[in-house]
Amino acid sequence: MASSFNSGGRRKHLPPGLRPYPVIGNLLHKSLAKLAKIHGPIMNLRLGVRLSFNLVTTVVVSSPSTAKAILKEHDSLFCDRKHHEFSLVWLPVSTLWRSYRKMCNMHIFNRQKLDASQDLRHKKIKDLLTYVEENCRAGKAIDFGQAAFNTSINLLPNTIFSIDLVHPNERKFKDTVWGMMEEAGKPNLSDHFPLLKKLDLQGTRHRNTLYAGEMFEVL
């Protein structure tokens, strides 16, 4: 578990950690597990530099028990996401996020709504079984991961809009989602050096723009 912030004058309260190099901080170190054996289950690293040329402080917790205790007592400090202004998934904990969560709980995910859509879930499972049976009779190979993924994807738009989003054997949507997940998980220099963001040196913004276009096309 890791959380990044600009420590400012709070450095004296930080856990022990590695001495950073100028400008690049501790970016060259690849194994947090090895560093944890030296500096303990809680350590601080300096990853990248902000526009103010202050190194970004990252506190790393590598002990499961310690991480559990921290998340239990200070969960709101570690669950923030600042990548999108309107998304329920990526919004930081705020009044807007609480409003979105309340709407979802009231109108989509409450027990009465889920009970009311039980027949729909049964129908989607039957559709999946029918698809498998038809392919078996025709002697065609089945990508069960793809079929299960598409069945799961179709549950939500059917709950909200009463339509399927994808066909059981369609790959484009899954490939798009998978591509977006891979891009989100890749280390990006722009996250550590905002000055480089406009240059898009790794092509991340370009690829995400293509994936977003494909997603809107499907929708």
mmCIF file of C-alpha atoms in Angstrom:
data_model
loop_
_atom_site.group_PDB
_atom_site.id
_atom_site.type_symbol
_atom_site.label_atom_id
_atom_site.label_comp_id
_atom_site.label_asym_id
_atom_site.label_seq_id
_atom_site.Cartn_x
_atom_site.Cartn_y
_atom_site.Cartn_z
ATOM 1 C CA MET A 1 0.000 0.000 0.000
ATOM 2 C CA ALA A 2 1.362 3.421 -0.908
ATOM 3 C CA SER A 3 0.154 6.994 -0.648
ATOM 4 C CA SER A 4 1.836 10.034 -2.211
ATOM 5 C CA PHE A 5 1.689 13.600 -0.975
ATOM 6 C CA ASN A 6 3.709 16.774 -0.710
ATOM 7 C CA SER A 7 5.115 16.560 2.790
ATOM 8 C CA GLY A 8 6.110 20.209 3.121
ATOM 9 C CA GLY A 9 7.095 20.801 6.720
ATOM 10 C CA ARG A 10 6.002 17.368 7.978
ATOM 11 C CA ARG A 11 9.184 15.484 7.111
ATOM 12 C CA LYS A 12 10.179 15.058 10.758
ATOM 13 C CA HIS A 13 7.033 12.950 11.259
ATOM 14 C CA LEU A 14 7.768 10.591 8.362
ATOM 15 C CA PRO A 15 8.924 6.975 8.818
ATOM 16 C CA PRO A 16 12.523 6.002 7.931
ATOM 17 C CA GLY A 17 13.425 5.602 4.306
ATOM 18 C CA LEU A 18 16.046 5.754 1.612
ATOM 19 C CA ARG A 19 18.108 8.882 0.968
ATOM 20 C CA PRO A 20 16.848 10.266 -2.378
ATOM 21 C CA TYR A 21 18.975 11.229 -5.361
ATOM 22 C CA PRO A 22 18.644 14.797 -6.664
ATOM 23 C CA VAL A 23 15.657 15.348 -9.012
ATOM 24 C CA ILE A 24 14.836 11.645 -9.586
ATOM 25 C CA GLY A 25 14.476 10.808 -5.903
ATOM 26 C CA ASN A 26 14.163 7.042 -5.361
ATOM 27 C CA LEU A 27 12.730 6.209 -8.796
ATOM 28 C CA LEU A 28 15.622 3.887 -9.705
ATOM 29 C CA HIS A 29 14.718 1.369 -6.993
ATOM 30 C CA LYS A 30 12.556 -1.461 -8.339
ATOM 31 C CA SER A 31 11.898 -3.784 -5.395
ATOM 32 C CA LEU A 32 9.867 -2.432 -2.480
ATOM 33 C CA ALA A 33 10.076 -5.857 -0.820
ATOM 34 C CA LYS A 34 13.886 -5.655 -0.620
ATOM 35 C CA LEU A 35 13.752 -2.105 0.696
ATOM 36 C CA ALA A 36 11.216 -3.137 3.346
ATOM 37 C CA LYS A 37 13.696 -5.692 4.729
ATOM 38 C CA ILE A 38 16.136 -2.834 5.293
ATOM 39 C CA HIS A 39 13.857 0.011 6.376
ATOM 40 C CA GLY A 40 10.952 -1.866 7.972
ATOM 41 C CA PRO A 41 7.228 -2.323 7.197
ATOM 42 C CA ILE A 42 6.641 1.450 6.977
ATOM 43 C CA MET A 43 9.036 3.581 4.948
ATOM 44 C CA ASN A 44 9.054 6.745 2.928
ATOM 45 C CA LEU A 45 10.375 7.177 -0.603
ATOM 46 C CA ARG A 46 10.778 10.305 -2.709
ATOM 47 C CA LEU A 47 9.359 9.600 -6.165
ATOM 48 C CA GLY A 48 9.480 12.301 -8.806
ATOM 49 C CA VAL A 49 9.243 16.062 -8.495
ATOM 50 C CA ARG A 50 6.309 18.495 -8.480
ATOM 51 C CA LEU A 51 5.985 21.763 -10.381
ATOM 52 C CA SER A 52 7.366 23.523 -7.300
ATOM 53 C CA PHE A 53 10.430 21.231 -7.618
ATOM 54 C CA ASN A 54 9.668 19.552 -4.299
ATOM 55 C CA LEU A 55 10.163 15.799 -4.349
ATOM 56 C CA VAL A 56 6.935 13.817 -3.998
ATOM 57 C CA THR A 57 6.918 11.883 -0.735
ATOM 58 C CA THR A 58 5.434 8.386 -0.868
ATOM 59 C CA VAL A 59 4.797 6.385 2.296
ATOM 60 C CA VAL A 60 4.912 2.631 1.639
ATOM 61 C CA VAL A 61 3.318 0.085 3.997
ATOM 62 C CA SER A 62 4.407 -3.484 3.251
ATOM 63 C CA SER A 63 3.091 -5.294 6.337
ATOM 64 C CA PRO A 64 -0.447 -6.743 5.919
ATOM 65 C CA SER A 65 -1.290 -6.232 9.599
ATOM 66 C CA THR A 66 -0.039 -2.641 9.557
ATOM 67 C CA ALA A 67 -1.871 -1.879 6.313
ATOM 68 C CA LYS A 68 -5.076 -3.339 7.796
ATOM 69 C CA ALA A 69 -4.752 -1.164 10.902
ATOM 70 C CA ILE A 70 -4.067 1.987 8.879
ATOM 71 C CA LEU A 71 -6.942 1.401 6.461
ATOM 72 C CA LYS A 72 -9.291 0.680 9.349
ATOM 73 C CA GLU A 73 -8.471 3.878 11.225
ATOM 74 C CA HIS A 74 -7.522 6.235 8.374
ATOM 75 C CA ASP A 75 -9.263 4.778 5.321
ATOM 76 C CA SER A 76 -10.450 8.155 3.985
ATOM 77 C CA LEU A 77 -6.847 9.399 3.756
ATOM 78 C CA PHE A 78 -5.813 6.516 1.497
ATOM 79 C CA CYS A 79 -8.859 6.013 -0.741
ATOM 80 C CA ASP A 80 -8.713 9.308 -2.618
ATOM 81 C CA ARG A 81 -8.418 9.290 -6.403
ATOM 82 C CA LYS A 82 -7.764 12.485 -8.320
ATOM 83 C CA HIS A 83 -7.834 11.342 -11.958
ATOM 84 C CA HIS A 84 -11.333 12.421 -12.976
ATOM 85 C CA GLU A 85 -13.686 15.195 -12.032
ATOM 86 C CA PHE A 86 -16.995 13.343 -12.268
ATOM 87 C CA SER A 87 -16.399 9.578 -12.043
ATOM 88 C CA LEU A 88 -17.760 7.813 -8.967
ATOM 89 C CA VAL A 89 -14.865 5.362 -9.159
ATOM 90 C CA TRP A 90 -12.051 7.956 -9.311
ATOM 91 C CA LEU A 91 -13.441 10.919 -7.375
ATOM 92 C CA PRO A 92 -11.810 11.736 -4.032
ATOM 93 C CA VAL A 93 -13.992 11.385 -0.943
ATOM 94 C CA SER A 94 -16.101 14.539 -1.073
ATOM 95 C CA THR A 95 -19.662 15.851 -0.970
ATOM 96 C CA LEU A 96 -20.075 15.059 -4.694
ATOM 97 C CA TRP A 97 -18.745 11.504 -4.235
ATOM 98 C CA ARG A 98 -21.105 10.910 -1.294
ATOM 99 C CA SER A 99 -24.037 12.168 -3.386
ATOM 100 C CA TYR A 100 -23.177 9.792 -6.231
ATOM 101 C CA ARG A 101 -22.799 6.883 -3.821
ATOM 102 C CA LYS A 102 -26.144 7.705 -2.195
ATOM 103 C CA MET A 103 -27.899 7.788 -5.579
ATOM 104 C CA CYS A 104 -26.417 4.411 -6.545
ATOM 105 C CA ASN A 105 -27.404 2.855 -3.231
ATOM 106 C CA MET A 106 -30.947 4.250 -3.463
ATOM 107 C CA HIS A 107 -31.741 3.625 -7.124
ATOM 108 C CA ILE A 108 -29.509 0.800 -8.373
ATOM 109 C CA PHE A 109 -27.928 -1.350 -5.671
ATOM 110 C CA ASN A 110 -30.484 -1.439 -2.851
ATOM 111 C CA ARG A 111 -32.060 -4.775 -1.912
ATOM 112 C CA GLN A 112 -35.453 -4.022 -3.465
ATOM 113 C CA LYS A 113 -33.918 -3.087 -6.832
ATOM 114 C CA LEU A 114 -31.651 -6.130 -6.824
ATOM 115 C CA ASP A 115 -34.534 -8.434 -5.925
ATOM 116 C CA ALA A 116 -36.628 -6.889 -8.697
ATOM 117 C CA SER A 117 -33.892 -7.638 -11.251
ATOM 118 C CA GLN A 118 -33.394 -11.245 -10.156
ATOM 119 C CA ASP A 119 -35.325 -12.571 -13.164
ATOM 120 C CA LEU A 120 -33.071 -10.530 -15.424
ATOM 121 C CA ARG A 121 -29.965 -12.134 -13.936
ATOM 122 C CA HIS A 122 -31.499 -15.571 -14.401
ATOM 123 C CA LYS A 123 -32.222 -14.686 -18.038
ATOM 124 C CA LYS A 124 -28.610 -13.616 -18.660
ATOM 125 C CA ILE A 125 -27.366 -16.916 -17.207
ATOM 126 C CA LYS A 126 -29.797 -18.823 -19.416
ATOM 127 C CA ASP A 127 -28.564 -16.837 -22.416
ATOM 128 C CA LEU A 128 -25.002 -17.836 -21.551
ATOM 129 C CA LEU A 129 -25.941 -21.507 -21.217
ATOM 130 C CA THR A 130 -27.823 -21.357 -24.528
ATOM 131 C CA TYR A 131 -24.773 -19.829 -26.208
ATOM 132 C CA VAL A 132 -22.557 -22.596 -24.825
ATOM 133 C CA GLU A 133 -25.014 -25.303 -25.889
ATOM 134 C CA GLU A 134 -25.295 -23.941 -29.442
ATOM 135 C CA ASN A 135 -21.523 -23.844 -29.836
ATOM 136 C CA CYS A 136 -21.161 -27.355 -28.435
ATOM 137 C CA ARG A 137 -23.685 -28.703 -30.921
ATOM 138 C CA ALA A 138 -21.859 -26.940 -33.753
ATOM 139 C CA GLY A 139 -18.504 -28.254 -32.561
ATOM 140 C CA LYS A 140 -17.119 -24.722 -32.086
ATOM 141 C CA ALA A 141 -14.506 -23.789 -29.495
ATOM 142 C CA ILE A 142 -15.733 -21.489 -26.721
ATOM 143 C CA ASP A 143 -13.753 -18.778 -25.000
ATOM 144 C CA PHE A 144 -15.387 -19.099 -21.591
ATOM 145 C CA GLY A 145 -13.537 -16.103 -20.182
ATOM 146 C CA GLN A 146 -14.850 -13.920 -23.007
ATOM 147 C CA ALA A 147 -18.407 -15.269 -22.715
ATOM 148 C CA ALA A 148 -18.478 -14.850 -18.926
ATOM 149 C CA PHE A 149 -17.053 -11.329 -19.201
ATOM 150 C CA ASN A 150 -19.675 -10.287 -21.748
ATOM 151 C CA THR A 151 -22.466 -11.815 -19.666
ATOM 152 C CA SER A 152 -21.329 -9.835 -16.639
ATOM 153 C CA ILE A 153 -21.029 -6.649 -18.712
ATOM 154 C CA ASN A 154 -24.561 -7.089 -20.084
ATOM 155 C CA LEU A 155 -26.081 -7.356 -16.607
ATOM 156 C CA LEU A 156 -25.590 -3.667 -15.794
ATOM 157 C CA PRO A 157 -26.949 -2.071 -19.021
ATOM 158 C CA ASN A 158 -29.887 -4.481 -18.861
ATOM 159 C CA THR A 159 -30.557 -3.379 -15.282
ATOM 160 C CA ILE A 160 -30.474 0.307 -16.251
ATOM 161 C CA PHE A 161 -31.459 0.467 -19.928
ATOM 162 C CA SER A 162 -32.995 -2.995 -20.628
ATOM 163 C CA ILE A 163 -30.567 -3.682 -23.509
ATOM 164 C CA ASP A 164 -27.481 -5.807 -24.120
ATOM 165 C CA LEU A 165 -24.239 -3.922 -24.634
ATOM 166 C CA VAL A 166 -22.205 -6.690 -26.298
ATOM 167 C CA HIS A 167 -22.736 -10.055 -28.031
ATOM 168 C CA PRO A 168 -21.477 -13.165 -26.142
ATOM 169 C CA ASN A 169 -18.525 -13.699 -28.506
ATOM 170 C CA GLU A 170 -17.618 -10.045 -29.130
ATOM 171 C CA ARG A 171 -14.015 -9.237 -28.178
ATOM 172 C CA LYS A 172 -13.710 -5.519 -28.916
ATOM 173 C CA PHE A 173 -15.245 -4.268 -25.684
ATOM 174 C CA LYS A 174 -13.186 -6.592 -23.489
ATOM 175 C CA ASP A 175 -9.989 -5.736 -25.373
ATOM 176 C CA THR A 176 -10.746 -2.030 -24.921
ATOM 177 C CA VAL A 177 -11.386 -2.391 -21.195
ATOM 178 C CA TRP A 178 -8.268 -4.534 -20.797
ATOM 179 C CA GLY A 179 -6.192 -1.978 -22.678
ATOM 180 C CA MET A 180 -7.432 0.848 -20.459
ATOM 181 C CA MET A 181 -6.618 -1.190 -17.351
ATOM 182 C CA GLU A 182 -3.097 -1.898 -18.619
ATOM 183 C CA GLU A 183 -2.487 1.782 -19.347
ATOM 184 C CA ALA A 184 -3.756 2.727 -15.887
ATOM 185 C CA GLY A 185 -1.369 0.236 -14.283
ATOM 186 C CA LYS A 186 1.770 1.200 -16.192
ATOM 187 C CA PRO A 187 4.330 3.464 -14.505
ATOM 188 C CA ASN A 188 4.139 6.865 -16.153
ATOM 189 C CA LEU A 189 6.898 9.452 -15.939
ATOM 190 C CA SER A 190 4.290 12.211 -16.146
ATOM 191 C CA ASP A 191 2.892 11.101 -12.767
ATOM 192 C CA HIS A 192 6.266 11.856 -11.179
ATOM 193 C CA PHE A 193 7.337 14.773 -13.371
ATOM 194 C CA PRO A 194 4.255 16.881 -14.277
ATOM 195 C CA LEU A 195 6.454 19.120 -16.437
ATOM 196 C CA LEU A 196 6.627 16.238 -18.935
ATOM 197 C CA LYS A 197 2.860 15.689 -19.067
ATOM 198 C CA LYS A 198 2.257 17.666 -22.274
ATOM 199 C CA LEU A 199 4.998 15.765 -24.080
ATOM 200 C CA ASP A 200 3.340 12.340 -23.516
ATOM 201 C CA LEU A 201 6.757 10.676 -23.885
ATOM 202 C CA GLN A 202 5.396 7.152 -23.356
ATOM 203 C CA GLY A 203 2.337 7.598 -25.583
ATOM 204 C CA THR A 204 -0.032 6.876 -22.698
ATOM 205 C CA ARG A 205 -2.371 9.784 -23.407
ATOM 206 C CA HIS A 206 -2.482 8.906 -27.113
ATOM 207 C CA ARG A 207 -3.409 5.269 -26.447
ATOM 208 C CA ASN A 208 -6.000 6.236 -23.828
ATOM 209 C CA THR A 209 -7.573 8.639 -26.311
ATOM 210 C CA LEU A 210 -7.930 5.776 -28.793
ATOM 211 C CA TYR A 211 -9.414 3.485 -26.137
ATOM 212 C CA ALA A 212 -11.861 6.196 -25.071
ATOM 213 C CA GLY A 213 -12.979 6.599 -28.688
ATOM 214 C CA GLU A 214 -13.545 2.853 -28.993
ATOM 215 C CA MET A 215 -15.492 2.848 -25.726
ATOM 216 C CA PHE A 216 -17.778 5.677 -26.846
ATOM 217 C CA GLU A 217 -18.280 3.894 -30.177
ATOM 218 C CA VAL A 218 -19.518 0.774 -28.368
ATOM 219 C CA LEU A 219 -21.743 2.816 -26.054
#
